[in-house]
Amino acid sequence: MALVCLWALGSGAVGVKQGSAQTLVDSCGFFPQISPDGQWLLYSPTEGTSLMLKNLTTGTVQTVANEGYPGFDAILAQDGKVYYVTQQRKKNGLLYRTGHCYDPATGKDQVVLKPQHGRVQPLHAARGVVINGERQVYRNAKQVGAYCYTRGDMLYLVDEAGNTRALQPVQDSNGYLWASMSPDGTKVLFEAASRGLFVCDLNGEYITELGEFLMPCWYNNDYIIAMNGANGSRVWLLSLDGEVCKPISPRGERAVQPMTAGGKVVYSLLYSGEVKQLELDIAPVLPPAMAVGKGKTEKVKNPVNKKDVPRVFINPGHGGHDSDDRHVPTWVIGRQDTIHYYESNSNLTKGLALKEILENKGYETAISRKTNYTEDDLELFEIVALAANSGADIFFAIHSNATGVERRVNFPLGLYRGWDGKPVVEGSLKLSELVMKHAVKNELAVWTDKERSNGDWSFYDWGYKVGLGVLRFNKLPGMLSEGSFHDYLPERERLMNNNYCWLEAWNQSLGIDEYFKRNKKFQNGVLAGTVRWRDIFREDNEVQMFNEDRQLTVNGAMLRLYNDRGSLSRVYNVDDLDNGVFVFTNLMPQKYKLELYYGNEQLYQTVKIKVKKNQTSYKNLTLKKNQKPLKK
Ligand SMILES: [Zn+2]
């Protein structure tokens, strides 16, 4: 038996009780929570669409809830009740979240916290559960004791008296997650995404660093249970003194989402959703059998969000120039040199641009990375948890595509969780269609096909309902935008221009505006186009190119933009990276005159163009080889 061998491998005498491994649920059980008395198991399917409670003595299973995506962050409390949150999407796209309490003894379900925008999260406190919302909170620390939680890269500690302190024990993290207080209430355990597990005291003073683990929880005051990355993952036992650090789940199982209570450790298997249980030969902390005072809803003193503006979680793909990044060395005619294209670079440029554009439009945003290092390549569970923690209304992942074969194509593709036409999370298909609608209007690109929106289960054939990792376990309406194909050479040349990446983000914002019914709200528009030679063609004929992309771009052209009063408002210099791209951002809607200059600042063309409110106007220009400059 595998466990015996693990036992022998362990450093020190502690470990798994022999023969304690048990299967509690044989499929589709995720985020398992066991009650401290070992009687009850709470779990949900991959998509969080329902919440199930199993009586481990009788084997009977009851549905706690099956509307509003109640799964994932529900808590099975010491008082035997289930605390959970549902979400409801309003007509304006905003998600409102409601706190519930379910009593398995009576089968009664009660709304304990009325709907509010932003993050609403059940949390373990010293003597019970609170449901923590940004505006209103169910129960308070005076009733249930101290607790902690994370938002962005801040750790919040609420003491017995109800005072909240914001701490930042670790710098340069992509966000804190999974904070919990030790059973004796003296320490706080949390994960700093991209940095690993940390334990600090109640002043945020660093105590110890436990390495790269996820989803940690306290076994007792000295031991912690956690998992390592989702791929090849196992459940680990870690001691606070650093003496013990060893896997306790069998090798090869892909064990995820560990949780422990009353000496039992439960976890799920990544794809099957089988729920397993282990017991350790270490004394657990038994919870105090303490009655919790009747709850009431508390107004939070300093609400984070004053008005309900849409909140977008941006995930600009994987970080770092590692093997999973899509690196393509590219010979650039205009430079007579090789430039190194990395998908992670253009994804981040688009992500940061989208963040800025949306914030200027009055949205709130959160982003999974701001830099491009290997450490920014977060685990999928971290990204899902960061998105949930941000209280976002939508999840938006940004990538570019590649055929992976010789044949070249170029079209925008939106992917959402589910089957074609049947998204798991309501709203995802609509979001994808709106974003793709604006993406394909981009006239700087040469498209080979029209835009597509597909469910990831239909699109990928790598297993029934497997789909994209980053959309799995994500219950926000969401999508992954494969804006264009970077292995189509001319498209890659465009993606090496940051303004072109900005334009993609801007067009995404137009789709997002429509999703939230805010497209009429914004004033400024954008003007963009390309400059190509009408009669000079590319000589790299071995490369597959379509239509206008066969024409050489006019590297080094200059564009001057004059407003309707005739004064110069902007100048744009076309780069020498073979893309011919020009983009004028943030323009007042009106009629403009656009002048094209080339060579010795000679004027070749003048065109009139209208910029419309919160839209993109396109103007592609061409020059002829023997064209004479205009007289000014
Ligand atoms: Zn990618």
XYZ file of C-alpha atoms and ligand atoms in Angstrom:
633
model
C 0.000 0.000 0.000
C 1.318 3.397 -0.990
C 0.697 4.952 2.386
C 3.135 2.629 4.138
C 5.881 3.774 1.849
C 5.028 7.398 2.475
C 5.237 6.699 6.156
C 8.722 5.369 5.776
C 9.781 8.373 3.708
C 8.631 10.859 6.273
C 11.031 12.916 8.289
C 10.207 12.250 11.922
C 7.536 9.984 13.298
C 4.411 11.928 12.366
C 2.245 11.063 9.415
C -0.803 9.296 8.105
C -2.495 6.672 10.267
C -2.090 3.360 8.517
C -5.143 2.189 6.688
C -7.031 5.431 7.246
C -7.409 6.346 3.550
C -11.046 6.310 2.570
C -13.178 7.443 -0.345
C -16.031 9.630 0.871
C -17.544 10.637 -2.493
C -16.672 8.764 -5.665
C -17.084 11.575 -8.218
C -17.823 15.291 -8.778
C -17.003 16.426 -5.249
C -14.887 19.544 -5.031
C -13.872 21.942 -2.260
C -14.747 19.335 0.385
C -15.367 20.558 3.925
C -15.635 18.086 6.795
C -17.296 18.841 10.115
C -15.061 18.692 13.204
C -17.023 15.672 14.507
C -16.438 13.839 11.220
C -20.170 13.373 10.644
C -20.787 15.653 7.691
C -19.126 16.366 4.376
C -19.972 19.455 2.323
C -18.906 19.641 -1.333
C -19.857 21.046 -4.723
C -19.408 19.996 -8.380
C -16.597 21.524 -10.506
C -18.686 24.486 -11.553
C -20.067 25.284 -8.106
C -23.622 25.008 -9.437
C -24.840 23.178 -6.345
C -23.878 22.503 -2.776
C -24.276 19.004 -1.370
C -24.132 17.741 2.193
C -23.420 14.103 2.906
C -24.134 12.412 6.221
C -21.088 10.180 6.535
C -22.805 7.886 9.050
C -25.957 7.158 7.062
C -24.534 7.882 3.596
C -27.495 10.072 2.693
C -26.887 13.157 0.592
C -28.995 16.308 0.657
C -28.907 19.329 -1.646
C -28.228 22.480 0.327
C -28.680 24.802 -2.665
C -28.614 24.597 -6.452
C -29.154 28.150 -7.641
C -26.790 31.106 -7.862
C -23.542 29.105 -7.866
C -23.479 28.348 -4.125
C -20.369 26.128 -4.294
C -16.694 26.600 -3.402
C -16.445 28.979 -0.479
C -19.208 27.574 1.691
C -18.389 26.748 5.302
C -19.552 23.869 7.432
C -19.587 25.425 10.882
C -19.079 23.994 14.327
C -22.740 24.638 15.070
C -23.572 22.121 12.341
C -24.928 24.721 9.950
C -23.842 25.545 6.418
C -23.009 29.166 5.568
C -22.817 30.004 1.881
C -23.180 32.775 -0.685
C -25.168 32.874 -3.923
C -24.781 35.310 -6.798
C -27.381 36.907 -9.000
C -26.630 38.770 -12.224
C -28.655 41.941 -12.636
C -29.772 43.380 -15.980
C -26.874 45.838 -15.851
C -24.399 42.953 -15.571
C -23.550 43.552 -11.908
C -23.396 40.574 -9.576
C -25.188 40.828 -6.266
C -24.300 38.296 -3.617
C -26.519 36.986 -0.866
C -25.516 35.273 2.407
C -27.384 32.119 3.449
C -27.491 29.809 6.434
C -28.761 26.243 6.030
C -29.597 24.021 8.968
C -29.344 20.326 8.041
C -31.233 19.361 11.202
C -34.381 21.163 10.062
C -33.691 21.509 6.321
C -34.387 25.215 6.715
C -32.562 27.729 4.530
C -32.426 31.336 5.611
C -31.154 34.499 3.938
C -28.963 36.094 6.604
C -27.317 38.793 4.522
C -29.272 40.604 1.849
C -27.874 41.037 -1.679
C -24.930 43.408 -2.086
C -22.356 44.164 -4.758
C -18.686 43.168 -4.387
C -17.095 40.392 -2.405
C -19.254 38.471 0.073
C -17.463 35.623 1.787
C -18.169 33.225 4.663
C -15.179 33.144 7.031
C -14.181 31.090 10.039
C -13.911 33.189 13.178
C -12.616 31.973 16.551
C -16.030 30.803 17.730
C -18.201 30.625 14.638
C -18.734 31.904 11.133
C -19.167 35.423 9.825
C -20.315 36.304 6.328
C -18.158 39.216 5.324
C -19.430 41.620 2.661
C -17.928 44.905 1.563
C -20.996 46.843 2.716
C -22.707 44.648 5.236
C -21.506 41.816 7.419
C -23.510 39.018 9.016
C -22.465 38.664 12.667
C -19.592 40.500 14.258
C -16.382 39.738 16.085
C -18.008 40.435 19.446
C -20.311 37.472 18.788
C -17.954 35.049 17.106
C -14.439 36.229 17.969
C -11.531 37.403 15.878
C -11.149 36.595 12.200
C -9.114 37.586 9.180
C -9.459 37.860 5.433
C -7.600 39.124 2.385
C -8.372 41.594 -0.384
C -5.858 42.327 -3.114
C -2.446 42.352 -1.459
C -3.731 43.319 1.985
C -4.407 41.156 5.006
C -7.240 42.352 7.265
C -7.423 41.332 10.926
C -10.614 41.896 12.854
C -10.079 41.646 16.615
C -12.559 40.599 19.340
C -13.655 44.204 19.767
C -14.442 44.501 16.045
C -11.513 46.737 15.134
C -10.087 46.054 11.690
C -6.418 46.406 10.884
C -4.900 46.269 7.412
C -1.489 44.621 7.199
C 0.960 43.971 4.426
C 3.435 41.421 5.767
C 4.828 40.417 2.350
C 5.795 42.831 -0.409
C 5.594 42.315 -4.165
C 2.878 39.705 -4.163
C 0.194 39.373 -6.834
C -2.365 39.180 -4.020
C -2.946 37.449 -0.685
C -5.205 34.431 -0.364
C -6.591 31.843 2.053
C -5.888 33.654 5.319
C -6.820 31.932 8.566
C -5.989 32.352 12.236
C -4.319 29.574 14.199
C -6.664 27.680 16.564
C -5.033 29.443 19.558
C -5.634 32.809 17.891
C -2.021 33.963 18.004
C -0.894 33.572 14.395
C -2.142 34.128 10.874
C -1.483 31.783 7.965
C -1.898 33.011 4.388
C -0.588 32.583 0.892
C 0.987 35.443 -1.000
C 0.386 34.581 -4.662
C 3.702 34.240 -6.496
C 5.571 34.182 -3.130
C 4.329 31.166 -1.167
C 2.940 30.420 2.292
C 3.612 32.670 5.251
C 2.763 32.764 8.937
C 2.784 36.078 10.760
C 1.758 37.274 14.202
C -1.195 39.546 14.854
C 0.926 42.610 14.130
C 1.858 41.312 10.716
C 5.361 40.507 11.957
C 6.780 37.713 9.915
C 7.170 34.384 11.747
C 7.950 31.824 9.099
C 7.887 31.060 5.423
C 6.660 27.608 4.419
C 7.384 27.507 0.693
C 5.309 27.240 -2.434
C 2.041 25.736 -1.299
C -1.606 26.634 -1.853
C -4.912 26.494 -0.008
C -3.413 26.037 3.448
C -5.294 25.336 6.676
C -4.322 24.733 10.271
C -4.295 21.127 11.477
C -3.488 22.253 15.016
C -1.326 25.064 16.357
C 1.896 23.486 15.088
C 0.946 21.762 11.852
C -0.474 22.942 8.545
C -2.089 21.074 5.667
C -1.663 22.472 2.139
C -1.355 21.436 -1.488
C 1.349 22.161 -4.028
C 0.622 23.137 -7.662
C -2.414 21.695 -9.413
C -0.331 19.611 -11.799
C 1.006 16.532 -10.077
C -0.324 18.000 -6.907
C -0.373 16.307 -3.525
C -1.526 17.200 -0.059
C 1.329 18.092 2.259
C 1.868 18.163 5.992
C 4.025 21.046 7.129
C 5.201 21.889 10.621
C 5.592 25.442 11.715
C 9.108 24.750 13.007
C 10.140 23.555 9.539
C 10.956 20.027 10.794
C 8.175 18.330 8.817
C 7.473 18.979 5.161
C 6.136 15.931 3.391
C 3.380 14.774 1.069
C 0.672 12.755 2.784
C -1.581 11.917 -0.165
C -0.506 9.039 -2.425
C 1.757 9.753 -5.371
C 0.056 10.144 -8.759
C -3.384 11.053 -7.445
C -3.440 14.788 -8.290
C -4.892 15.680 -4.928
C -6.249 19.214 -4.587
C -8.302 21.440 -2.270
C -7.316 19.977 1.103
C -9.252 20.807 4.246
C -8.855 19.517 7.759
C -10.995 19.413 10.897
C -11.024 17.241 13.992
C -7.980 15.195 12.932
C -9.407 14.317 9.517
C -7.916 15.540 6.244
C -10.156 15.609 3.186
C -9.265 16.502 -0.398
C -10.474 16.041 -3.978
C -8.873 14.491 -7.028
C -8.420 17.120 -9.735
C -10.418 15.583 -12.601
C -12.674 12.888 -11.150
C -13.759 14.858 -8.099
C -13.384 11.804 -5.917
C -13.254 12.957 -2.284
C -10.699 11.189 -0.100
C -10.075 11.223 3.604
C -6.938 10.577 5.628
C -6.263 10.616 9.330
C -3.033 11.745 10.902
C -1.402 10.334 14.021
C -0.988 13.852 15.408
C -3.379 15.174 18.030
C -5.728 17.694 16.441
C -7.166 20.710 18.168
C -10.718 19.943 19.071
C -12.994 22.885 18.576
C -14.663 24.391 21.616
C -18.286 23.276 21.742
C -19.426 26.828 22.051
C -22.800 28.256 21.277
C -22.689 31.278 19.012
C -24.910 34.221 19.785
C -27.744 34.914 17.375
C -26.472 36.710 14.315
C -27.356 40.129 13.061
C -26.287 42.126 10.070
C -23.713 44.805 10.726
C -23.078 47.842 8.566
C -19.413 48.105 7.739
C -18.048 51.464 8.872
C -15.842 52.311 5.922
C -17.177 50.539 2.893
C -14.609 49.966 0.200
C -16.997 50.620 -2.643
C -19.240 53.622 -2.380
C -21.232 53.048 -5.493
C -21.896 49.917 -7.442
C -19.617 50.294 -10.436
C -18.789 47.242 -12.535
C -15.693 45.411 -11.454
C -13.520 43.485 -13.893
C -10.885 40.902 -13.013
C -8.181 40.846 -15.698
C -5.943 37.844 -16.221
C -3.294 38.743 -18.813
C -2.200 35.145 -19.377
C 0.823 33.345 -18.073
C 3.866 35.234 -16.843
C 7.550 34.853 -17.582
C 9.500 33.824 -20.641
C 9.407 30.119 -19.739
C 8.822 27.100 -21.886
C 5.043 27.561 -21.668
C 5.348 31.072 -23.060
C 5.054 31.215 -26.805
C 8.332 32.639 -27.974
C 8.875 33.311 -31.671
C 12.076 34.913 -32.990
C 11.009 37.210 -35.816
C 13.109 38.678 -38.605
C 12.033 42.290 -38.985
C 12.642 43.861 -42.393
C 12.520 47.441 -41.084
C 15.183 46.699 -38.477
C 17.209 44.166 -40.447
C 17.368 42.291 -37.173
C 15.644 39.541 -35.196
C 13.132 40.663 -32.583
C 11.929 38.202 -29.960
C 8.171 37.976 -29.674
C 6.739 36.510 -26.470
C 3.008 35.989 -26.001
C 3.437 36.900 -22.314
C 4.661 40.387 -23.337
C 1.748 41.270 -25.611
C -0.779 39.705 -23.193
C 0.556 41.887 -20.379
C 0.598 45.015 -22.568
C -3.063 44.391 -23.460
C -3.971 43.589 -19.837
C -2.392 46.730 -18.394
C -3.962 48.793 -21.181
C -7.404 47.319 -20.497
C -6.977 48.033 -16.793
C -6.163 51.674 -17.477
C -8.894 52.109 -20.099
C -11.562 50.606 -17.845
C -10.447 52.644 -14.842
C -10.639 55.818 -16.931
C -14.170 54.747 -17.797
C -15.021 54.504 -14.103
C -14.769 50.736 -13.669
C -12.995 49.045 -10.803
C -10.411 46.488 -11.777
C -8.103 43.872 -10.355
C -5.337 42.163 -12.311
C -3.487 38.885 -11.737
C -0.079 40.253 -12.719
C 1.582 43.593 -13.421
C 5.017 42.319 -14.367
C 6.348 39.529 -16.523
C 8.466 37.179 -14.447
C 8.324 33.436 -13.893
C 6.906 34.155 -10.409
C 3.936 35.811 -12.126
C 2.995 32.485 -13.658
C 0.361 31.822 -11.023
C -1.310 28.520 -10.343
C -4.785 28.283 -11.836
C -6.259 27.910 -8.367
C -4.589 31.147 -7.332
C -6.052 32.998 -10.316
C -9.551 31.655 -9.632
C -9.225 32.568 -5.946
C -7.844 36.046 -6.711
C -10.757 36.659 -9.083
C -13.284 35.543 -6.466
C -11.555 37.616 -3.793
C -11.710 40.730 -5.929
C -15.516 40.624 -5.846
C -15.523 41.044 -9.613
C -18.549 40.968 -11.907
C -16.653 39.358 -14.770
C -13.475 37.374 -15.318
C -11.497 38.392 -18.397
C -8.463 36.424 -19.590
C -6.293 37.796 -22.400
C -4.242 35.694 -24.790
C -3.355 35.315 -28.430
C -3.781 32.175 -30.437
C -1.596 29.886 -32.536
C -2.633 27.098 -34.884
C 0.187 24.845 -33.747
C 0.280 23.500 -37.317
C 1.680 24.719 -40.639
C -1.575 26.236 -41.857
C -1.944 29.919 -40.981
C -5.214 31.620 -40.054
C -6.174 34.811 -38.246
C -9.459 35.463 -36.477
C -10.615 36.462 -32.993
C -11.807 33.629 -30.774
C -13.659 33.977 -27.484
C -13.815 30.958 -25.193
C -16.136 30.517 -22.256
C -16.777 27.650 -19.847
C -19.273 25.095 -21.122
C -20.672 23.669 -24.335
C -21.164 25.780 -27.468
C -24.127 28.042 -26.863
C -24.514 26.719 -23.309
C -22.186 28.501 -20.921
C -21.933 27.107 -17.397
C -22.051 30.581 -15.907
C -24.866 32.739 -17.191
C -23.613 35.847 -18.978
C -20.361 34.329 -20.295
C -21.601 33.747 -23.855
C -23.045 37.246 -24.081
C -19.780 38.760 -22.879
C -17.788 36.728 -25.400
C -20.050 37.646 -28.308
C -19.933 41.357 -27.476
C -16.154 41.419 -27.105
C -15.625 39.388 -30.284
C -18.031 41.627 -32.222
C -15.744 44.608 -31.606
C -12.529 42.576 -32.030
C -13.368 41.531 -35.579
C -14.156 45.107 -36.608
C -10.457 45.862 -36.264
C -9.460 46.851 -39.813
C -5.746 46.964 -39.053
C -5.744 43.183 -38.938
C -6.283 40.996 -41.962
C -8.801 38.360 -40.905
C -9.109 34.995 -42.609
C -12.363 34.043 -40.895
C -15.114 35.721 -38.963
C -14.992 35.859 -35.195
C -16.032 32.894 -33.071
C -17.321 32.307 -29.565
C -17.028 28.743 -28.332
C -17.574 26.760 -25.180
C -14.272 25.296 -24.002
C -15.822 21.837 -23.544
C -16.840 21.763 -27.209
C -13.653 23.397 -28.474
C -11.031 21.187 -26.818
C -11.169 17.423 -27.070
C -8.854 16.735 -24.141
C -11.463 15.065 -21.940
C -15.138 15.317 -21.101
C -15.832 18.738 -19.527
C -12.134 19.429 -18.966
C -11.698 22.579 -21.046
C -9.427 25.447 -20.093
C -7.821 25.276 -16.669
C -8.228 28.975 -15.990
C -11.990 28.814 -16.547
C -12.414 25.683 -14.427
C -13.727 26.377 -10.892
C -14.447 29.937 -11.939
C -18.001 30.938 -11.183
C -17.829 34.503 -12.454
C -19.311 35.169 -15.885
C -16.076 35.047 -17.827
C -14.163 34.455 -20.982
C -10.743 33.979 -22.452
C -10.032 36.205 -25.421
C -7.705 34.769 -28.074
C -7.582 38.137 -29.818
C -5.691 37.013 -32.924
C -3.121 34.453 -34.101
C 0.457 35.387 -33.285
C 1.887 32.581 -35.436
C 0.503 34.401 -38.475
C 3.587 36.537 -39.183
C 1.973 39.889 -40.100
C -0.249 39.638 -37.017
C 2.776 38.962 -34.821
C 4.427 42.037 -36.348
C 1.356 44.071 -35.345
C 1.377 42.569 -31.837
C 4.938 43.822 -31.385
C 3.497 47.341 -31.530
C 2.208 48.367 -28.087
C -0.371 50.718 -29.605
C -1.851 47.809 -31.526
C -2.102 45.889 -28.227
C -3.713 48.986 -26.716
C -6.225 49.026 -29.584
C -7.176 45.406 -28.902
C -7.751 46.298 -25.231
C -9.769 49.366 -26.222
C -11.983 47.257 -28.483
C -12.403 44.799 -25.600
C -13.548 47.708 -23.440
C -16.239 48.513 -26.024
C -17.602 44.967 -25.676
C -17.387 45.176 -21.895
C -19.214 48.552 -21.976
C -22.027 46.921 -23.931
C -22.143 43.976 -21.536
C -22.659 46.399 -18.631
C -24.958 48.615 -20.745
C -22.552 51.537 -20.419
C -21.606 52.009 -24.098
C -23.475 55.321 -24.412
C -21.795 56.746 -21.329
C -18.373 57.639 -22.682
C -17.277 60.535 -24.867
C -13.937 59.848 -26.447
C -13.238 57.791 -29.516
C -10.234 56.270 -31.247
C -8.815 56.542 -34.759
C -6.564 53.785 -36.067
C -5.239 52.367 -39.308
C -2.239 51.096 -41.195
C 0.012 52.558 -43.856
C 1.056 50.194 -46.633
C 2.647 50.407 -50.062
C 0.046 49.828 -52.735
C 2.570 48.438 -55.218
C 5.549 47.182 -53.229
C 5.143 43.613 -52.124
C 6.891 41.535 -49.525
C 9.645 39.275 -50.719
C 9.380 36.737 -47.907
C 7.136 34.621 -50.119
C 7.731 31.414 -48.219
C 5.629 32.904 -45.420
C 1.863 32.490 -45.748
C 0.203 35.926 -45.979
C -3.262 37.080 -46.884
C -4.605 40.046 -48.891
C -3.169 43.432 -47.862
C -0.617 41.726 -45.656
C 1.322 40.926 -48.843
C 1.939 44.648 -49.252
C 4.996 46.046 -47.517
C 4.188 48.412 -44.687
C 5.420 51.989 -44.815
C 7.850 51.878 -41.906
C 8.677 55.320 -40.561
C 5.649 57.117 -42.016
C 4.272 60.016 -39.968
C 0.655 61.008 -39.394
C -0.582 64.383 -38.294
C -4.091 64.793 -37.015
C -5.881 68.158 -37.154
C -9.109 68.879 -35.295
C -12.173 70.599 -36.808
C -10.764 74.038 -35.914
C -7.715 73.205 -38.022
C -5.191 73.012 -35.216
C -2.747 70.154 -34.898
C -3.911 67.829 -32.187
C -1.614 64.786 -32.491
C 1.370 63.346 -34.318
C 2.025 59.616 -34.696
C 5.243 58.080 -35.957
C 4.821 54.647 -37.527
C 7.475 52.259 -36.162
C 9.909 50.210 -38.205
C 8.628 46.786 -37.100
C 6.781 45.984 -40.366
C 3.271 46.588 -39.000
C 2.401 50.034 -40.452
C 0.183 50.611 -37.423
C -1.029 53.993 -36.217
C -3.403 54.600 -33.316
C -4.744 57.896 -31.979
C -6.290 57.354 -28.558
C -8.665 59.422 -26.476
C -10.006 61.751 -29.193
C -12.921 64.131 -28.781
C -15.681 63.040 -31.180
C -15.603 65.414 -34.170
C -14.360 65.648 -37.760
C -10.595 65.414 -38.188
C -8.147 65.912 -41.001
C -5.463 63.234 -41.206
C -2.218 63.942 -43.091
C 0.226 61.275 -44.185
C 3.909 62.211 -44.407
C 6.792 60.119 -45.587
C 10.448 60.541 -46.334
C 11.759 64.009 -45.774
C 8.560 65.059 -43.949
C 6.791 65.330 -47.263
C 3.017 65.352 -47.350
C 1.480 62.662 -49.561
C -2.145 62.438 -48.583
C -4.910 64.242 -46.745
C -8.104 62.512 -45.668
C -11.128 63.588 -43.654
C -12.404 61.280 -40.991
C -15.059 61.390 -38.322
C -14.360 60.128 -34.823
C -17.456 58.954 -32.990
C -18.245 58.787 -29.341
C -16.879 55.620 -27.644
C -16.144 53.937 -30.967
C -13.145 53.101 -33.110
C -12.864 54.770 -36.526
C -10.623 53.017 -39.028
C -8.641 54.456 -41.908
C -6.129 52.343 -43.800
C -3.846 54.335 -46.077
C -1.654 53.337 -48.998
C 1.218 55.022 -50.788
C 2.378 54.425 -54.366
C 6.032 53.882 -55.173
C 6.270 56.794 -57.570
C 3.735 59.015 -55.894
C 4.571 62.738 -55.948
C 4.263 64.644 -52.688
C 1.384 67.126 -52.414
C 2.058 70.816 -52.410
C 1.183 72.351 -49.051
Zn -1.679 32.090 -24.150
